[in-house]
Amino acid sequence: MKITDVKVEVIHIPMKKPFRIAFAVQDHSVNVLVKVMTDEGIYGIGEAAPFEPVTGENSATVLEVLKLFKQGLIGMDPMNIEGIHLMMDRLISGNTSAKAAIDIALYDLKGKVMNQPLYKVLGGYRDQIVTDMTIGIDKPELMAQEAKERVERDGFRILKVKAGINPADDIRALTLIREAVGPDIRLRVDANQGYTVNDAVRVLKEFEKIGVDAVEQCLPWWDMDGSKILRQKVDMQIMLDESIHSPIDAARACKMDAADILNIKLMKCGGLYPAEKINAIAEANHVNCMVGCMLETKVAIAAGVSLVAAKSNITEADCDSFMYAVDPEMGMPGGFTIEGGVYTLSQKPGLGLDLDF
Ligand SMILES: [Mg+2]
């Protein structure tokens, strides 16, 4: 089998409301879908969801880089995923969401060739997983109101609360959210690099009292030393996100004892192939993983939840972003169903999405 063409399509994704995190506000995303075509008529679909503050990419750079990859891909065997990653890495460093788009399409194609759903191609551990729902930064009272709705109206049992702008507001928001949702809902916090070590120690001591399970990326992405210090000072799971792009970052974090959980995102690491390596490194070091997401459509979300379903060491999922879109389905039937935060994966081959362009 040989790759004959790579088609791209830019998609605009307006969101229901602006989403605020410590270092950015987003009210839409411009993503790029790819279709990798072969001489046997089978094709795979992938997606890039570039986010400049984290991967340094936007839709324009993704389109340029995909032009470069297309030249390398035509004539290659789509099952040679190792070879294709080497080719992409030799052509250009970084640009991980463009690489993820190609990678996801190759795995969709591989599932179709094997006639197996992607989660079985990757490991096949279970066909249901539970995601959290994220609450963006707002006035603490409004965050508590949204948290209550997400639990009572939508059935979510795990909430991830964005923080990291003002420690006093963060403590107030988490206090009000705990009061609003009761003691049985799991809470985690994402500070998106917003704290200093001193802030983090003080705030996390308060979060301990509120019953927060884990706190993600308290410190700037480069400060793994600080993260190690934090782990020694608080009794809470410390998660790294922006610090972990590649398998090499994962190895370094594990070697330094800098994290209890690593947040894998396909857009940060370059797709499922490097994501599997990050998980294997973490597992060998007794570190669990979560799979998170950028503002993705069902294409990249289906890839992410398939990875979670495939692996026993990936114990958490933060795969909620497509639900913030004005139109979450976006004309992409299949892939999975979701109810109350529980994803049930499709048994159809590959991503299981009924999508062509
Ligand atoms: Mg995060």
XYZ file of C-alpha atoms and ligand atoms in Angstrom, residues 21 23 160 162 189-193 216-217 239-242 263 265 268 290 292-293 318, ligand 1:
23
model
C -7.140 30.025 31.439
C -2.341 32.723 30.124
C -11.230 20.200 36.360
C -8.884 26.371 35.838
C -7.169 22.041 39.416
C -5.101 23.322 36.501
C -2.992 26.412 37.284
C -1.531 26.591 33.737
C 1.927 27.777 34.932
C -1.779 20.404 37.156
C 1.142 22.542 35.988
C 0.562 16.719 37.407
C 2.722 18.112 34.594
C 1.220 19.281 31.287
C 3.075 22.107 29.504
C -0.833 14.963 30.956
C -1.814 15.699 24.577
C 1.948 18.562 22.127
C -3.974 11.454 31.725
C -5.881 15.938 27.702
C -6.801 17.952 24.624
C -9.637 15.334 30.141
Mg -3.354 21.693 31.454
